[in-house]
């Protein structure tokens, strides 16, 4: 018997059947003797439709009203879920983020949670209710409705689990957990049983769309363990926790893929202070975010500087940089789309040598050319031709033995 927070994403509550399934699971959890807090997203597509509608009304809707509008998606879903529970003989109430005591700063569309006062949730739990909280939203100190950034219902669930000192937090979604690679690309990708917060964070940054990054960051900061699992099937999912000692035994936990990247190279950049600064200030002033950056060592007084960015921001970056090339005395700029990023992620890399060589060798044997390389303590990322990404993923996944189910049977 304990307190369980269950979060259901937009696809899990996407239609009436899905909502009934969610209600049944909430009630079954309650009847098994637990206190239950549910956090729900808006029905699939609703948030996007509201955004579209707002843009039809105004080219630049004010962010305050955007938040007031988008929060209705989750409010509707939470009311429907509470109704569905009540319709099958349970006892549930829905709460908006504000009523649930979620207080945020006033930064509309990407507010940060400053604290949670779960008094009302606790009272309702004590009265035996299943409490259904609208995800993705809170209230600023000034009383305005705020939202927590796209995918923010994950953050609501993790933050509530921390504030309520929940015994467990379950993130229900349309896949049965976190996988060693995208199963659509690598058919023998396997579900990961256990993963460290840090690995999940790196994977999110490397293109794996599992959970909102901010939610994982919050979980890490406050030591919230959680499970990502399927709302369709009743099978154990992936458990994300703070790092445990035996987790380093697995060298590479997963291969993450990110498509739709572009690569810019400025050749013959004079090797003197200030050049890189000028290049990247122009880019950041336009709010373009850059991903990988690599610069060659200079032997001849000039260096080549490359970086990647999303292909949607490619045109603007190219336009801004073209005049700068001659201004700083560089030789030329080449820029291409059609590249992608492949990353291997695992905290085991800290204590095992040879990960880079194994990755580069397997790509070489497969005839995949590596265009850029970057590393962090627990990640090695390469940029390859997008047309070769799937094959690169398959050989990398095999080279690191990831098709074997990750289980406690590992040494
Ligand atoms: N409905 C919001 C979105 O689509 C929040 C969420 O789904 O978590 O981003
Ligand atoms: Mg969503």
Coordinates of C-alpha atoms and ligand atoms in Angstrom, one line a residue:
X1 CA 0.0 0.0 0.0
X2 CA 1.5 3.3 -1.1
X3 CA 0.9 6.5 -3.0
X4 CA 1.3 6.1 -6.8
X5 CA 1.4 8.9 -9.4
X6 CA 0.4 7.7 -12.8
X7 CA 0.9 9.9 -15.9
X8 CA -1.0 9.2 -19.1
X9 CA 0.1 10.9 -22.3
X10 CA -2.0 12.3 -25.1
X11 CA -2.2 9.0 -27.1
X12 CA -3.3 7.0 -24.0
X13 CA -6.3 9.4 -23.5
X14 CA -6.7 10.0 -27.3
X15 CA -10.2 8.6 -27.6
X16 CA -13.1 7.2 -25.5
X17 CA -11.8 3.6 -25.5
X18 CA -8.4 4.8 -24.4
X19 CA -9.9 6.9 -21.6
X20 CA -12.0 3.9 -20.4
X21 CA -8.8 1.8 -20.3
X22 CA -7.1 4.5 -18.3
X23 CA -10.0 4.7 -15.9
X24 CA -10.0 1.0 -15.4
X25 CA -6.3 1.0 -14.6
X26 CA -6.7 3.8 -12.1
X27 CA -9.5 2.0 -10.4
X28 CA -7.7 -1.3 -10.3
X29 CA -4.6 0.5 -8.8
X30 CA -6.9 2.0 -6.2
X31 CA -8.6 -1.3 -5.4
X32 CA -5.2 -2.9 -5.0
X33 CA -5.0 -0.7 -1.9
X34 CA -3.0 2.3 -3.2
X35 CA -3.6 6.0 -3.1
X36 CA -3.8 7.2 -6.7
X37 CA -2.9 10.6 -8.3
X38 CA -3.3 10.6 -12.0
X39 CA -1.7 13.3 -14.3
X40 CA -3.1 13.6 -17.8
X41 CA -2.0 15.2 -21.0
X42 CA -4.5 16.8 -23.5
X43 CA -6.0 14.3 -25.9
X44 CA -3.6 13.6 -28.8
X45 CA -3.6 16.5 -31.3
X46 CA -5.6 18.9 -29.1
X47 CA -2.6 21.1 -28.2
X48 CA -1.5 21.4 -31.8
X49 CA -5.0 22.3 -32.9
X50 CA -5.3 25.0 -30.3
X51 CA -2.0 26.4 -31.4
X52 CA -3.2 26.4 -35.0
X53 CA -6.4 28.1 -34.0
X54 CA -4.6 30.8 -32.1
X55 CA -2.4 31.5 -35.1
X56 CA -5.4 32.0 -37.2
X57 CA -6.7 34.5 -34.8
X58 CA -3.5 36.4 -34.4
X59 CA 0.0 36.2 -36.0
X60 CA 1.5 36.9 -32.6
X61 CA -0.8 35.8 -29.9
X62 CA 0.3 37.0 -26.4
X63 CA 2.0 34.3 -24.4
X64 CA -0.3 34.9 -21.4
X65 CA -3.4 34.1 -23.5
X66 CA -1.6 31.2 -25.2
X67 CA -1.1 29.6 -21.8
X68 CA -4.7 30.2 -20.8
X69 CA -5.8 28.6 -24.1
X70 CA -3.5 25.6 -24.1
X71 CA -4.2 24.7 -20.5
X72 CA -7.8 23.9 -21.4
X73 CA -6.6 20.8 -23.3
X74 CA -5.4 19.2 -20.2
X75 CA -8.3 20.4 -18.1
X76 CA -10.8 18.8 -20.5
X77 CA -8.9 15.5 -20.5
X78 CA -8.6 15.4 -16.7
X79 CA -12.4 16.1 -16.3
X80 CA -13.2 13.3 -18.8
X81 CA -10.9 10.8 -17.0
X82 CA -12.5 11.6 -13.7
X83 CA -16.0 11.1 -15.3
X84 CA -14.8 7.8 -16.7
X85 CA -13.7 6.6 -13.3
X86 CA -16.9 7.7 -11.7
X87 CA -18.9 6.0 -14.5
X88 CA -17.4 2.6 -13.6
X89 CA -18.1 2.8 -9.9
X90 CA -15.0 4.6 -8.7
X91 CA -14.7 8.0 -6.9
X92 CA -12.6 10.6 -8.7
X93 CA -12.2 14.4 -9.0
X94 CA -10.2 16.5 -11.4
X95 CA -8.0 19.4 -10.4
X96 CA -6.5 22.1 -12.6
X97 CA -2.7 22.7 -12.0
X98 CA -3.6 25.7 -10.0
X99 CA -6.0 23.8 -7.8
X100 CA -3.4 21.1 -7.3
X101 CA -1.2 23.7 -5.8
X102 CA 1.4 24.0 -8.6
X103 CA 3.0 27.4 -8.3
X104 CA 5.3 28.6 -11.1
X105 CA 7.3 31.7 -12.1
X106 CA 5.6 34.0 -14.5
X107 CA 7.5 33.0 -17.7
X108 CA 4.6 32.1 -20.0
X109 CA 4.8 29.1 -22.3
X110 CA 7.9 27.7 -20.4
X111 CA 7.3 28.4 -16.7
X112 CA 9.4 26.8 -14.0
X113 CA 7.8 25.2 -11.0
X114 CA 8.8 27.2 -7.9
X115 CA 6.9 25.1 -5.4
X116 CA 3.9 22.8 -4.9
X117 CA 1.4 23.1 -2.0
X118 CA -0.4 19.8 -2.3
X119 CA -2.9 20.5 0.6
X120 CA -6.0 19.9 -1.5
X121 CA -4.6 16.7 -3.1
X122 CA -3.8 15.3 0.3
X123 CA -7.3 16.1 1.6
X124 CA -8.9 14.5 -1.3
X125 CA -6.7 11.4 -1.0
X126 CA -7.6 11.2 2.6
X127 CA -11.3 11.2 1.5
X128 CA -10.5 8.2 -0.7
X129 CA -10.7 10.0 -4.0
X130 CA -8.6 9.2 -7.1
X131 CA -7.2 12.7 -7.8
X132 CA -6.9 13.5 -11.5
X133 CA -4.6 16.5 -12.1
X134 CA -4.4 18.4 -15.4
X135 CA -0.8 18.2 -16.6
X136 CA 1.4 20.8 -18.2
X137 CA 0.2 23.8 -16.2
X138 CA 0.4 25.8 -13.0
X139 CA -0.3 29.2 -11.7
X140 CA 2.0 32.1 -11.3
X141 CA 2.1 34.1 -8.0
X142 CA 0.1 36.8 -9.7
X143 CA -2.6 34.2 -10.4
X144 CA -2.1 33.8 -14.2
X145 CA -2.4 30.3 -15.8
X146 CA 1.1 29.2 -16.9
X147 CA 2.3 26.2 -18.9
X148 CA 5.5 24.2 -18.5
X149 CA 6.7 23.8 -22.1
X150 CA 5.7 21.2 -24.7
X151 CA 5.5 17.7 -23.2
X152 CA 5.2 19.3 -19.8
X153 CA 2.8 16.8 -18.3
X154 CA 5.8 14.6 -17.7
X155 CA 7.2 17.3 -15.5
X156 CA 3.9 17.7 -13.6
X157 CA 4.0 14.0 -12.8
X158 CA 7.6 13.9 -11.6
X159 CA 7.2 17.1 -9.6
X160 CA 4.0 15.9 -7.9
X161 CA 5.7 12.6 -7.2
X162 CA 8.5 14.5 -5.4
X163 CA 6.2 16.9 -3.6
X164 CA 3.8 14.1 -2.4
X165 CA 6.8 11.8 -1.6
X166 CA 5.1 9.2 -3.7
X167 CA 6.1 5.6 -3.5
X168 CA 6.2 5.2 -7.2
X169 CA 5.7 7.3 -10.4
X170 CA 4.6 5.6 -13.6
X171 CA 4.7 7.3 -16.9
X172 CA 2.2 5.5 -19.2
X173 CA 2.7 5.9 -22.9
X174 CA 2.2 4.2 -26.3
X175 CA 5.4 2.3 -26.2
X176 CA 6.3 -0.3 -23.6
X177 CA 9.4 1.4 -22.4
X178 CA 12.7 2.9 -23.4
X179 CA 14.5 0.9 -26.2
X180 CA 18.1 0.3 -27.1
X181 CA 17.3 2.0 -30.4
X182 CA 14.2 3.0 -32.4
X183 CA 12.6 -0.4 -33.2
X184 CA 11.3 1.0 -36.6
X185 CA 15.0 1.3 -37.6
X186 CA 16.5 -1.6 -35.7
X187 CA 13.9 -4.4 -35.5
X188 CA 15.8 -6.3 -32.8
X189 CA 16.1 -3.3 -30.5
X190 CA 15.2 -4.4 -27.0
X191 CA 13.4 -2.8 -24.1
X192 CA 15.8 -1.5 -21.4
X193 CA 14.9 -2.7 -17.9
X194 CA 16.8 -0.2 -16.0
X195 CA 18.4 3.1 -17.0
X196 CA 20.1 6.0 -15.1
X197 CA 18.6 9.5 -15.2
X198 CA 21.8 10.7 -16.8
X199 CA 21.5 8.2 -19.6
X200 CA 17.9 9.2 -20.3
X201 CA 19.0 12.9 -20.3
X202 CA 21.7 12.3 -22.8
X203 CA 19.3 10.2 -25.0
X204 CA 16.8 13.0 -25.0
X205 CA 19.5 15.5 -26.1
X206 CA 20.6 13.0 -28.8
X207 CA 17.2 12.8 -30.4
X208 CA 15.4 10.0 -28.6
X209 CA 11.9 11.3 -27.9
X210 CA 11.1 9.4 -24.7
X211 CA 10.3 12.0 -22.2
X212 CA 10.5 15.8 -21.7
X213 CA 14.1 16.6 -20.8
X214 CA 13.1 19.0 -18.1
X215 CA 11.1 16.3 -16.4
X216 CA 14.1 14.0 -16.4
X217 CA 16.3 16.8 -15.1
X218 CA 13.9 17.4 -12.3
X219 CA 13.7 13.7 -11.5
X220 CA 17.5 13.6 -11.3
X221 CA 17.7 16.7 -9.1
X222 CA 15.2 15.4 -6.6
X223 CA 16.0 11.7 -6.9
X224 CA 12.6 10.7 -8.2
X225 CA 12.6 7.1 -9.6
X226 CA 10.0 6.4 -12.2
X227 CA 8.9 3.8 -14.7
X228 CA 8.1 4.4 -18.4
X229 CA 5.5 1.8 -19.4
X230 CA 2.7 1.0 -21.9
X231 CA -0.9 2.0 -21.3
X232 CA -2.0 -0.7 -23.7
X233 CA -0.3 -3.8 -22.3
X234 CA 0.3 -4.8 -18.7
X235 CA 4.0 -5.5 -18.9
X236 CA 6.9 -4.0 -16.9
X237 CA 8.5 -1.0 -18.6
X238 CA 11.8 0.7 -18.1
X239 CA 12.8 1.9 -14.6
X240 CA 14.8 5.2 -14.4
X241 CA 16.7 5.8 -11.3
X242 CA 19.7 7.5 -9.8
X243 CA 22.8 5.7 -10.8
X244 CA 23.4 2.4 -9.1
X245 CA 26.9 0.8 -9.0
X246 CA 26.2 -2.2 -11.3
X247 CA 24.8 0.1 -14.0
X248 CA 28.3 0.8 -15.3
X249 CA 28.7 -2.8 -16.2
X250 CA 26.8 -2.1 -19.4
X251 CA 29.1 0.0 -21.6
X252 CA 26.5 1.3 -24.1
X253 CA 22.9 1.4 -23.0
X254 CA 21.4 2.7 -26.2
X255 CA 21.9 4.2 -29.7
X256 CA 20.0 7.4 -30.3
X257 CA 19.2 8.9 -33.7
X258 CA 18.5 12.4 -34.8
X259 CA 17.4 13.2 -38.4
X260 CA 16.9 16.5 -40.1
X261 CA 20.2 18.0 -39.3
X262 CA 22.3 20.4 -41.3
X263 CA 26.1 21.0 -41.3
X264 CA 28.0 24.2 -41.9
X265 CA 31.7 24.3 -42.4
X266 CA 33.7 27.6 -42.5
X267 CA 37.1 26.8 -44.0
X268 CA 40.3 28.8 -43.6
X269 CA 39.2 30.7 -40.5
X270 CA 42.2 32.8 -39.3
X271 CA 43.7 31.2 -36.2
X272 CA 43.3 34.2 -33.9
X273 CA 41.2 35.2 -30.9
X274 CA 37.6 36.3 -31.5
X275 CA 36.7 34.6 -34.8
X276 CA 34.7 31.8 -33.3
X277 CA 33.1 34.3 -31.0
X278 CA 31.9 36.4 -33.9
X279 CA 30.6 33.5 -35.8
X280 CA 28.5 32.1 -33.0
X281 CA 27.3 35.5 -31.7
X282 CA 25.7 36.1 -35.1
X283 CA 24.0 32.8 -34.9
X284 CA 22.8 33.1 -31.3
X285 CA 21.5 36.6 -31.8
X286 CA 19.1 35.1 -34.3
X287 CA 18.1 32.5 -31.6
X288 CA 19.3 29.6 -33.7
X289 CA 20.6 26.8 -31.5
X290 CA 23.7 25.0 -32.6
X291 CA 24.4 21.4 -31.7
X292 CA 27.8 19.8 -32.4
X293 CA 30.8 22.1 -32.9
X294 CA 34.2 20.9 -34.1
X295 CA 37.3 22.8 -35.0
X296 CA 40.4 21.4 -36.6
X297 CA 43.8 22.1 -35.0
X298 CA 45.7 24.8 -36.9
X299 CA 49.0 23.9 -38.5
X300 CA 49.0 26.6 -41.2
X301 CA 47.6 29.6 -39.5
X302 CA 44.0 28.8 -40.3
X303 CA 41.4 26.3 -39.0
X304 CA 38.2 24.8 -40.3
X305 CA 35.2 25.2 -38.1
X306 CA 32.1 23.0 -38.5
X307 CA 28.8 22.8 -36.6
X308 CA 25.4 21.3 -36.9
X309 CA 22.0 22.6 -36.4
X310 CA 18.4 21.7 -37.2
X311 CA 17.6 21.8 -40.9
X312 CA 14.7 24.2 -40.3
X313 CA 17.2 26.8 -39.1
X314 CA 19.7 26.2 -41.8
X315 CA 18.5 28.9 -44.3
X316 CA 18.7 31.6 -41.7
X317 CA 22.1 30.6 -40.5
X318 CA 23.5 30.4 -44.0
X319 CA 22.1 33.9 -44.8
X320 CA 23.6 35.4 -41.6
X321 CA 27.0 33.8 -42.0
X322 CA 27.6 34.4 -45.7
X323 CA 28.7 38.1 -45.3
X324 CA 30.8 37.2 -42.2
X325 CA 33.0 34.8 -44.1
X326 CA 34.9 37.6 -45.9
X327 CA 34.6 40.0 -43.0
X328 CA 36.7 37.7 -40.7
X329 CA 39.0 36.8 -43.5
X330 CA 37.9 33.1 -43.9
X331 CA 38.3 31.3 -47.2
X332 CA 34.8 29.8 -47.8
X333 CA 31.7 28.3 -46.4
X334 CA 30.1 25.0 -47.3
X335 CA 26.7 24.1 -46.0
X336 CA 24.6 21.0 -46.5
X337 CA 21.4 19.4 -45.2
X338 CA 20.8 15.7 -45.4
X339 CA 22.9 14.8 -42.5
X340 CA 22.0 13.0 -39.3
X341 CA 23.4 12.3 -35.9
X342 CA 24.0 8.9 -34.3
X343 CA 25.0 8.7 -30.6
X344 CA 25.9 5.9 -28.4
X345 CA 25.1 6.5 -24.7
X346 CA 26.0 4.7 -21.5
X347 CA 27.4 5.6 -18.1
X348 CA 29.6 2.5 -18.5
X349 CA 31.8 4.5 -20.8
X350 CA 33.3 6.2 -17.8
X351 CA 35.0 3.0 -16.7
X352 CA 35.5 1.1 -20.0
X353 CA 38.0 1.9 -22.7
X354 CA 37.6 1.2 -26.4
X355 CA 34.0 2.5 -27.0
X356 CA 35.1 5.0 -29.6
X357 CA 37.3 2.6 -31.5
X358 CA 34.6 0.0 -31.6
X359 CA 32.1 2.5 -32.9
X360 CA 34.4 4.0 -35.5
X361 CA 35.6 0.5 -36.7
X362 CA 32.0 -0.8 -37.1
X363 CA 31.0 2.2 -39.1
X364 CA 34.1 1.9 -41.2
X365 CA 33.5 -1.7 -42.0
X366 CA 30.0 -0.8 -43.1
X367 CA 31.4 1.9 -45.4
X368 CA 29.7 4.7 -43.4
X369 CA 31.7 7.9 -43.5
X370 CA 32.0 9.9 -40.3
X371 CA 31.7 13.6 -40.9
X372 CA 32.0 15.0 -37.4
X373 CA 32.6 13.6 -33.9
X374 CA 31.7 14.9 -30.5
X375 CA 31.8 13.3 -27.1
X376 CA 30.6 13.8 -23.5
X377 CA 31.6 11.8 -20.5
X378 CA 28.8 9.2 -21.3
X379 CA 28.2 9.8 -25.0
X380 CA 29.9 9.6 -28.4
X381 CA 28.1 11.2 -31.3
X382 CA 28.9 11.2 -35.0
X383 CA 27.4 13.0 -37.9
X384 CA 26.7 10.8 -41.0
X385 CA 24.9 11.1 -44.3
X386 CA 21.2 10.8 -43.5
X387 CA 20.7 8.2 -46.2
X388 CA 23.2 6.0 -44.3
X389 CA 21.7 6.5 -40.9
X390 CA 19.6 3.4 -40.7
X391 CA 22.4 1.1 -41.7
X392 CA 24.8 2.9 -39.3
X393 CA 22.3 2.3 -36.5
X394 CA 21.9 -1.4 -37.3
X395 CA 25.6 -2.1 -37.4
X396 CA 26.3 0.0 -34.2
X397 CA 23.5 -1.7 -32.4
X398 CA 24.9 -5.1 -33.3
X399 CA 28.5 -4.1 -32.5
X400 CA 27.6 -3.2 -29.0
X401 CA 25.5 -6.4 -28.5
X402 CA 22.4 -4.5 -27.7
X403 CA 19.9 -7.0 -29.1
X404 CA 20.4 -9.2 -26.0
X405 CA 17.8 -8.2 -23.5
X406 CA 19.3 -6.0 -20.8
X407 CA 18.5 -8.0 -17.7
X408 CA 19.8 -8.6 -14.2
X409 CA 21.5 -11.7 -15.6
X410 CA 24.3 -9.4 -16.9
X411 CA 27.6 -9.6 -14.9
Ligands
LIG1 N1 -0.3 18.8 -24.2 C1 1.0 19.3 -24.1 C2 1.8 19.1 -25.3 O1 1.3 18.5 -26.3 C3 1.7 18.8 -22.9 C4 1.9 17.3 -22.9 O2 1.4 16.5 -23.7 O3 2.6 16.8 -21.9 O4 2.9 19.5 -25.4
LIG2 MG1 2.1 15.1 -25.3

